[in-house]
CSV table of C-alpha atoms in Angstrom, one decimal:
chain,number,residue,atom,x,y,z
P,1105,MET,CA,55.0,87.9,2.8
P,1106,PRO,CA,52.7,86.7,5.3
P,1107,GLY,CA,53.8,86.5,9.3
P,1108,MET,CA,57.3,87.7,8.2
P,1109,THR,CA,57.6,90.2,10.7
P,1110,THR,CA,60.8,91.8,10.1
P,1111,THR,CA,64.1,91.4,7.8
P,1112,PRO,CA,66.4,88.9,7.8
P,1113,ASP,CA,69.5,89.5,10.3
P,1114,ARG,CA,71.9,90.4,7.2
P,1115,ASN,CA,71.5,90.9,3.4
P,1116,ARG,CA,71.7,86.7,1.8
P,1117,VAL,CA,70.0,86.2,-1.2
P,1118,GLN,CA,66.1,85.8,-1.7
P,1119,LEU,CA,65.1,82.9,-3.9
P,1120,PRO,CA,61.2,83.8,-4.7
P,1121,GLY,CA,58.8,80.8,-5.9
P,1122,ILE,CA,62.9,78.5,-5.5
P,1123,SER,CA,61.7,74.7,-6.3
P,1124,SER,CA,63.1,71.9,-4.2
P,1125,ARG,CA,64.4,70.6,-7.5
P,1126,ALA,CA,67.0,73.3,-7.2
P,1127,TYR,CA,69.0,71.4,-4.7
P,1128,GLU,CA,67.6,67.8,-4.2
P,1129,HIS,CA,70.4,65.1,-5.5
P,1130,PRO,CA,69.1,64.0,-8.6
P,1131,ALA,CA,68.5,59.8,-6.9
P,1132,ASP,CA,65.8,61.6,-4.6
P,1133,ARG,CA,64.0,64.5,-6.9
P,1134,SER,CA,63.2,61.7,-9.2
P,1135,ALA,CA,61.5,59.9,-6.5
P,1136,LEU,CA,59.3,62.9,-5.3
P,1137,VAL,CA,58.6,64.5,-8.7
P,1138,ALA,CA,56.7,60.3,-9.2
P,1139,LEU,CA,55.5,60.7,-5.3
P,1140,ARG,CA,53.7,63.9,-6.9
P,1141,LYS,CA,52.3,62.6,-9.8
P,1142,LEU,CA,50.5,60.3,-7.6
P,1143,SER,CA,47.0,61.4,-6.8
P,1144,GLY,CA,46.0,61.1,-3.6
P,1145,PHE,CA,49.6,59.5,-2.9
P,1146,ASP,CA,49.7,62.3,0.2
P,1147,THR,CA,46.3,61.6,1.4
P,1148,VAL,CA,46.9,57.5,1.5
P,1149,LEU,CA,50.1,57.8,3.5
P,1150,LYS,CA,48.3,59.9,5.9
P,1151,GLN,CA,45.4,57.6,6.9
P,1152,MET,CA,47.6,54.6,7.6
P,1153,SER,CA,49.7,56.5,9.8
P,1154,GLY,CA,46.5,57.8,12.0
P,1155,LEU,CA,45.0,60.3,11.3
P,1156,ILE,CA,45.9,62.3,14.2
P,1157,SER,CA,49.8,61.1,14.3
P,1158,GLU,CA,50.6,65.0,13.6
P,1159,ARG,CA,48.6,66.5,16.3
P,1160,ARG,CA,48.9,64.4,18.9
P,1161,LEU,CA,53.3,65.0,18.1
P,1162,ARG,CA,52.8,68.9,18.0
P,1163,LEU,CA,50.6,68.8,21.3
P,1164,MET,CA,53.7,66.4,23.0
P,1165,TYR,CA,55.8,69.6,22.2
P,1166,LEU,CA,54.1,71.9,23.2
P,1167,ALA,CA,53.1,70.3,26.3
P,1168,SER,CA,56.7,69.2,26.9
P,1169,ALA,CA,58.9,71.2,25.0
P,1170,VAL,CA,60.3,74.7,24.9
P,1171,ARG,CA,57.7,76.9,21.2
P,1172,VAL,CA,60.5,79.5,20.0
P,1173,SER,CA,59.6,83.0,19.9
P,1174,GLU,CA,60.0,86.6,19.4
P,1175,THR,CA,60.2,86.1,23.6
P,1176,GLN,CA,61.6,82.5,23.4
P,1177,PHE,CA,64.8,81.2,21.8
P,1178,ARG,CA,64.8,84.6,20.1
P,1179,SER,CA,68.3,83.7,17.9
P,1180,ILE,CA,66.4,80.1,16.8
P,1181,TYR,CA,62.9,82.5,16.0
P,1182,ASP,CA,65.2,85.0,14.0
P,1183,MET,CA,66.6,81.7,11.9
P,1184,GLY,CA,63.7,79.9,11.7
P,1185,ARG,CA,62.6,83.4,10.0
P,1186,ASP,CA,64.9,83.9,7.3
P,1187,ALA,CA,64.9,80.6,6.4
P,1188,ALA,CA,61.9,80.7,5.3
P,1189,TYR,CA,62.5,84.4,3.7
P,1190,THR,CA,65.2,83.2,1.7
P,1191,LEU,CA,63.4,79.9,1.0
P,1192,ASP,CA,60.2,82.0,-0.2
P,1193,LEU,CA,57.8,79.7,1.7
P,1194,HIS,CA,54.4,81.8,2.4
P,1195,ARG,CA,54.5,80.8,6.0
P,1196,ILE,CA,57.7,80.1,8.7
P,1197,PRO,CA,57.4,76.9,10.5
P,1198,GLU,CA,57.0,76.4,14.3
P,1199,ILE,CA,60.1,75.2,16.0
P,1200,TYR,CA,60.6,73.2,19.2
P,1201,ILE,CA,64.1,73.3,21.5
P,1202,GLN,CA,63.4,69.8,23.7
P,1203,GLN,CA,65.9,69.5,26.9
P,1204,ASP,CA,68.1,66.3,25.0
P,1205,PRO,CA,71.4,65.8,24.9
P,1206,ALA,CA,70.9,63.7,21.4
P,1207,VAL,CA,72.0,65.9,19.1
P,1208,GLN,CA,69.5,65.5,17.3
P,1209,ALA,CA,66.7,68.2,14.6
P,1210,LYS,CA,63.7,66.8,12.8
P,1211,ALA,CA,61.3,68.0,10.4
P,1212,ILE,CA,57.4,66.3,11.8
P,1213,GLY,CA,54.3,66.3,9.9
P,1214,PHE,CA,51.9,66.7,6.5
P,1215,ASP,CA,50.2,69.4,6.0
P,1216,ASP,CA,51.2,72.2,9.3
P,1217,PRO,CA,55.2,70.4,9.3
P,1218,PHE,CA,57.5,72.2,12.5
P,1219,ILE,CA,60.4,71.2,13.4
P,1220,VAL,CA,62.0,70.2,16.8
P,1221,VAL,CA,65.6,70.4,17.7
P,1222,THR,CA,67.1,69.1,20.8
P,1223,THR,CA,69.7,71.5,23.3
P,1224,GLY,CA,72.0,69.2,22.8
P,1225,LEU,CA,72.4,70.7,19.2
P,1226,LEU,CA,73.2,74.6,20.2
P,1227,ASN,CA,75.2,72.9,23.0
P,1228,LEU,CA,77.3,71.7,20.7
P,1229,MET,CA,76.9,74.5,17.4
P,1230,ASN,CA,76.9,78.1,17.0
P,1231,GLU,CA,75.0,80.7,15.6
P,1232,GLU,CA,76.1,80.2,12.2
P,1233,GLU,CA,76.2,76.4,11.6
P,1234,GLN,CA,72.6,75.9,14.0
P,1235,ARG,CA,71.4,78.1,11.1
P,1236,PHE,CA,72.6,75.8,8.4
P,1237,VAL,CA,70.8,73.4,10.6
P,1238,ILE,CA,67.8,74.6,11.0
P,1239,GLY,CA,68.0,75.5,6.9
P,1240,HIS,CA,68.2,72.1,6.3
P,1241,GLU,CA,64.9,71.1,8.2
P,1242,THR,CA,63.1,73.6,6.3
P,1243,SER,CA,64.2,72.3,2.9
P,1244,HIS,CA,62.9,68.8,4.1
P,1245,ILE,CA,59.8,71.4,5.0
P,1246,LEU,CA,59.8,72.5,1.6
P,1247,SER,CA,60.9,69.4,-0.5
P,1248,GLY,CA,57.5,67.4,1.3
P,1249,HIS,CA,59.9,64.3,2.7
P,1250,ALA,CA,57.8,63.1,5.4
P,1251,VAL,CA,55.2,61.6,2.8
P,1252,TYR,CA,58.8,58.9,1.7
P,1253,ARG,CA,59.4,59.4,5.1
P,1254,THR,CA,56.5,57.8,7.1
P,1255,MET,CA,56.9,55.7,4.2
P,1256,LEU,CA,59.9,54.0,5.2
P,1257,ASP,CA,58.5,54.1,9.4
P,1258,ILE,CA,55.5,52.3,8.6
P,1259,LEU,CA,57.4,49.5,6.1
P,1260,THR,CA,59.8,49.0,8.5
P,1261,ARG,CA,57.4,48.4,11.5
P,1262,LEU,CA,55.3,45.9,9.2
P,1263,ALA,CA,58.6,44.1,8.4
P,1264,THR,CA,59.3,43.6,12.3
P,1265,ARG,CA,55.9,42.1,12.3
P,1266,VAL,CA,56.1,39.8,9.8
P,1267,ALA,CA,59.6,38.5,10.3
P,1268,TRP,CA,58.6,35.0,11.2
P,1269,ILE,CA,57.5,34.7,6.9
P,1270,PRO,CA,61.2,34.1,5.3
P,1271,LEU,CA,60.1,35.1,2.2
P,1272,GLY,CA,57.7,38.2,3.7
P,1273,TYR,CA,60.8,39.4,5.4
P,1274,ILE,CA,62.8,39.6,3.0
P,1275,GLY,CA,60.6,41.4,1.0
P,1276,LEU,CA,59.6,44.2,2.4
P,1277,ARG,CA,63.8,44.5,3.5
P,1278,ALA,CA,64.4,44.7,-0.1
P,1279,ILE,CA,61.8,47.7,-0.6
P,1280,VAL,CA,62.9,49.7,3.7
P,1281,ALA,CA,66.2,49.1,2.2
P,1282,GLY,CA,65.5,51.0,-1.0
P,1283,LEU,CA,63.9,53.8,0.9
P,1284,GLU,CA,67.2,53.7,3.3
P,1285,GLU,CA,68.5,55.1,0.4
P,1286,TRP,CA,66.5,57.3,-0.8
P,1287,TYR,CA,66.4,58.3,3.1
P,1288,ARG,CA,70.1,59.1,2.5
P,1289,LYS,CA,70.2,61.3,-0.7
P,1290,SER,CA,67.8,63.0,1.0
P,1291,GLU,CA,69.8,63.8,3.7
P,1292,LEU,CA,72.3,65.7,0.9
P,1293,SER,CA,69.9,67.3,-0.4
P,1294,SER,CA,69.1,69.3,2.5
P,1295,ASP,CA,72.4,69.7,3.6
P,1296,ARG,CA,72.5,71.7,-0.3
P,1297,GLY,CA,69.3,73.7,1.1
P,1298,GLY,CA,70.9,74.3,4.1
P,1299,LEU,CA,74.0,75.9,2.7
P,1300,LEU,CA,71.6,78.3,0.2
P,1301,THR,CA,69.7,79.8,3.3
P,1302,GLY,CA,72.8,79.6,5.3
P,1303,GLN,CA,75.0,80.9,2.8
P,1304,ASN,CA,78.2,80.2,4.6
P,1305,PRO,CA,79.9,77.1,3.0
P,1306,GLU,CA,82.6,77.4,5.8
P,1307,ALA,CA,79.7,76.7,8.7
P,1308,ALA,CA,77.8,74.3,6.4
P,1309,LYS,CA,80.6,71.5,6.3
P,1310,ARG,CA,82.2,72.8,10.3
P,1311,ALA,CA,78.6,71.6,11.4
P,1312,LEU,CA,78.8,68.1,9.6
P,1313,MET,CA,82.3,67.8,10.9
P,1314,LYS,CA,80.6,67.9,14.4
P,1315,LEU,CA,79.0,65.1,14.2
P,1316,ALA,CA,81.9,63.3,13.4
P,1317,GLY,CA,84.1,64.9,16.1
P,1318,GLY,CA,82.1,67.0,18.7
P,1319,ASP,CA,82.9,70.7,19.9
P,1320,TYR,CA,86.7,70.5,18.7
P,1321,THR,CA,86.6,72.5,15.7
P,1322,HIS,CA,90.4,73.8,16.4
P,1323,GLU,CA,91.6,70.4,16.8
P,1324,MET,CA,89.9,70.0,12.8
P,1325,ASN,CA,90.6,70.8,9.9
P,1326,ILE,CA,88.9,70.6,7.0
P,1327,GLU,CA,90.7,69.5,3.7
P,1328,ALA,CA,92.7,67.1,6.1
P,1329,PHE,CA,88.3,65.9,6.8
P,1330,LEU,CA,88.6,65.5,2.6
P,1331,GLU,CA,91.2,63.4,2.7
P,1332,GLN,CA,90.3,61.3,4.8
P,1333,TYR,CA,87.3,60.7,2.9
P,1334,GLN,CA,89.1,59.8,0.2
P,1335,GLU,CA,90.4,57.3,2.0
P,1336,TYR,CA,87.5,56.1,2.5
P,1337,ASP,CA,86.1,56.1,-0.8
P,1338,THR,CA,89.9,54.4,-1.3
P,1339,ALA,CA,88.7,51.3,0.8
P,1340,GLY,CA,91.6,49.2,1.7
P,1341,ASP,CA,90.6,45.4,-0.6
P,1342,LEU,CA,87.3,43.7,-2.2
P,1343,ARG,CA,86.3,43.3,2.1
P,1344,ASP,CA,86.5,46.8,3.0
P,1345,GLY,CA,84.2,47.4,0.0
P,1346,PHE,CA,81.8,45.0,1.4
P,1347,LEU,CA,82.2,46.2,4.6
P,1348,LYS,CA,81.1,49.4,4.2
P,1349,VAL,CA,78.0,48.3,2.5
P,1350,LEU,CA,77.0,46.1,5.3
P,1351,ASN,CA,77.7,48.8,7.2
P,1352,LEU,CA,75.0,51.4,5.5
P,1353,LEU,CA,72.4,49.0,6.1
P,1354,GLY,CA,69.5,50.1,9.1
P,1355,THR,CA,71.4,53.4,8.8
P,1356,THR,CA,68.7,56.5,7.5
P,1357,HIS,CA,71.9,59.2,7.2
P,1358,PRO,CA,75.0,58.9,5.3
P,1359,PHE,CA,78.2,59.2,7.1
P,1360,ALA,CA,79.9,63.1,7.9
P,1361,VAL,CA,82.9,62.5,6.1
P,1362,VAL,CA,80.5,61.9,3.0
P,1363,ARG,CA,78.3,64.3,4.2
P,1364,VAL,CA,81.1,67.0,3.5
P,1365,ALA,CA,82.2,65.8,0.3
P,1366,GLU,CA,79.3,65.1,-1.3
P,1367,LEU,CA,78.9,69.3,-0.3
P,1368,ASP,CA,82.3,70.2,-0.6
P,1369,LYS,CA,81.9,69.0,-3.9
P,1370,TRP,CA,78.5,70.3,-4.8
P,1371,GLN,CA,79.1,73.7,-4.2
P,1372,ARG,CA,82.1,73.1,-6.3
P,1373,SER,CA,80.6,71.4,-8.7
P,1374,GLY,CA,78.9,75.7,-9.1
P,1375,GLU,CA,75.3,75.3,-8.5
P,1376,TYR,CA,75.8,77.1,-5.3
P,1377,ASP,CA,76.6,80.2,-7.1
P,1378,ARG,CA,74.6,79.9,-10.6
P,1379,ILE,CA,71.6,78.7,-7.5
P,1380,LEU,CA,72.1,82.1,-6.1
P,1381,GLY,CA,72.3,83.6,-9.2
P,1382,GLY,CA,69.2,83.7,-9.8
P,1383,ASP,CA,69.0,80.6,-12.4
P,1384,TYR,CA,67.0,77.7,-10.4
P,1385,PRO,CA,63.7,75.9,-11.7
P,1386,ARG,CA,60.6,78.1,-10.6
P,1387,ARG,CA,57.8,76.2,-7.8
P,1388,GLU,CA,54.9,76.8,-10.8
P,1389,ASP,CA,56.7,75.1,-12.5
P,1390,ASP,CA,57.3,71.5,-10.6
P,1391,SER,CA,53.8,70.2,-12.2
P,1392,ASN,CA,55.5,70.3,-15.9
P,1393,ALA,CA,58.9,68.6,-14.4
P,1394,ARG,CA,58.8,64.8,-15.8
P,1395,VAL,CA,59.1,61.7,-14.8
P,1396,THR,CA,61.0,59.9,-17.2
P,1397,ASP,CA,64.1,62.7,-17.5
P,1398,GLU,CA,64.1,62.8,-13.8
P,1399,ILE,CA,65.0,59.2,-13.3
P,1400,LYS,CA,67.1,59.5,-16.2
P,1401,ALA,CA,69.2,61.8,-14.2
P,1402,ALA,CA,69.5,60.1,-11.4
P,1403,ALA,CA,70.5,57.2,-13.8
P,1404,GLU,CA,73.2,59.9,-14.7
P,1405,SER,CA,73.8,60.3,-11.3
P,1406,TYR,CA,74.5,56.9,-9.8
P,1407,ARG,CA,76.3,56.4,-13.4
P,1408,ALA,CA,78.5,60.1,-12.1
P,1409,SER,CA,79.3,57.9,-8.1
P,1410,TRP,CA,80.1,55.0,-9.7
P,1411,SER,CA,83.5,56.0,-12.6
P,1412,GLN,CA,84.3,58.3,-9.9
P,1413,SER,CA,84.5,55.8,-7.0
P,1414,GLN,CA,87.8,54.2,-6.0
P,1415,ASP,CA,86.3,51.3,-4.7
P,1416,PRO,CA,87.2,48.1,-5.4
P,1417,PHE,CA,84.5,46.2,-4.3
P,1418,ILE,CA,82.1,49.1,-6.0
P,1419,GLY,CA,84.4,48.3,-9.4
P,1420,VAL,CA,83.1,45.1,-9.0
P,1421,LEU,CA,80.0,45.7,-9.3
P,1422,ARG,CA,79.3,48.1,-12.0
P,1423,ASP,CA,78.9,46.5,-14.8
P,1424,VAL,CA,75.7,44.4,-12.7
P,1425,ALA,CA,74.2,48.2,-11.7
P,1426,GLU,CA,74.8,49.5,-14.7
P,1427,GLY,CA,73.1,46.5,-16.6
P,1428,ALA,CA,70.3,47.5,-13.8
P,1429,VAL,CA,69.6,51.1,-14.6
P,1430,ASN,CA,69.8,50.7,-18.6
P,1431,ALA,CA,67.2,47.7,-18.2
P,1432,GLY,CA,65.0,50.7,-15.4
P,1433,GLU,CA,65.9,53.0,-18.5
P,1434,ARG,CA,64.3,50.4,-21.2
P,1435,ILE,CA,61.1,50.5,-19.3
P,1436,PHE,CA,60.6,54.0,-18.2
P,1437,ASN,CA,60.5,55.2,-22.3
P,1438,ARG,CA,58.2,51.8,-22.7
P,1439,PHE,CA,56.2,53.4,-20.5
P,1440,SER,CA,57.1,56.9,-21.7
P,1441,ARG,CA,55.5,56.0,-25.2
P,1442,ARG,CA,52.7,54.5,-24.4
P,1443,ASP,CA,50.9,57.7,-22.4
P,1444,GLY,CA,52.1,60.2,-25.3
P,1445,GLY,CA,55.5,61.1,-23.9
P,1446,GLN,CA,53.6,62.6,-20.8
P,1447,GLY,CA,56.1,62.6,-17.3
């Protein structure tokens, strides 16, 4: 593979030709499959976001951060190489280390994506946890999440500019809220991708727990943290359920307790072991993915989530949401029949 100069530090299962569909949350996957069917959509977004923004950002980090290599932050370089090897990428994304006490990592760019990791994150997490984070960001790159994230950024900025127009602002805020929901699901997708690259479930969950409790894993317990999620999910009454919805407004990442619970649930479902065993969709078949099938899978995912939730507020909204999902399915089925069933 071009650019691969060494082999991984230990024997991890490589996933030849793996499609990002293998680990994407159904709500994330359905949106991405639809986007991939829209020829030229990413080109339009590039023009909207500015043709030089990616180059400008790369130059900024080249000048103000440290680019990892075989001679700088060698351990992080090896993690990037290993993640690319495991996910069968044809190039190793560049990684930059930025001096910043905030605990952050991000993948940036359309054509030549790169990863930025803060020193705050490196100080908080050990090597196996860092490996999960690098795998998480590499999974964002394989999924092509930058396209939707750029759309969210553009619309968010636009919403602030038209805030003085009530109806226009309300319409844009509804779109932004939908994109924020997608963004949160894309984070769950990449948590799964990070687990697949690091192949260390306990380290992955510890990394996410540290986002809540800091570097005190000796004082924390995964099972107790999962029990904490159960308490959060059941809420107290309708008021608590409503307040949880309000707490999500303006957020792009799920709360840490939710991320740990969702990753644990996905691992226990058998999907993780099945993929490591070689049973997963390949990139060569991505063009055959049908939008209508993915929409149905997303709807089923939400139905399962609603049925499993013990939140009383979700119970009140369930019938309304179910009606909306059914209406959406009928619309997509109608269009599917019109175009001969092509997705």
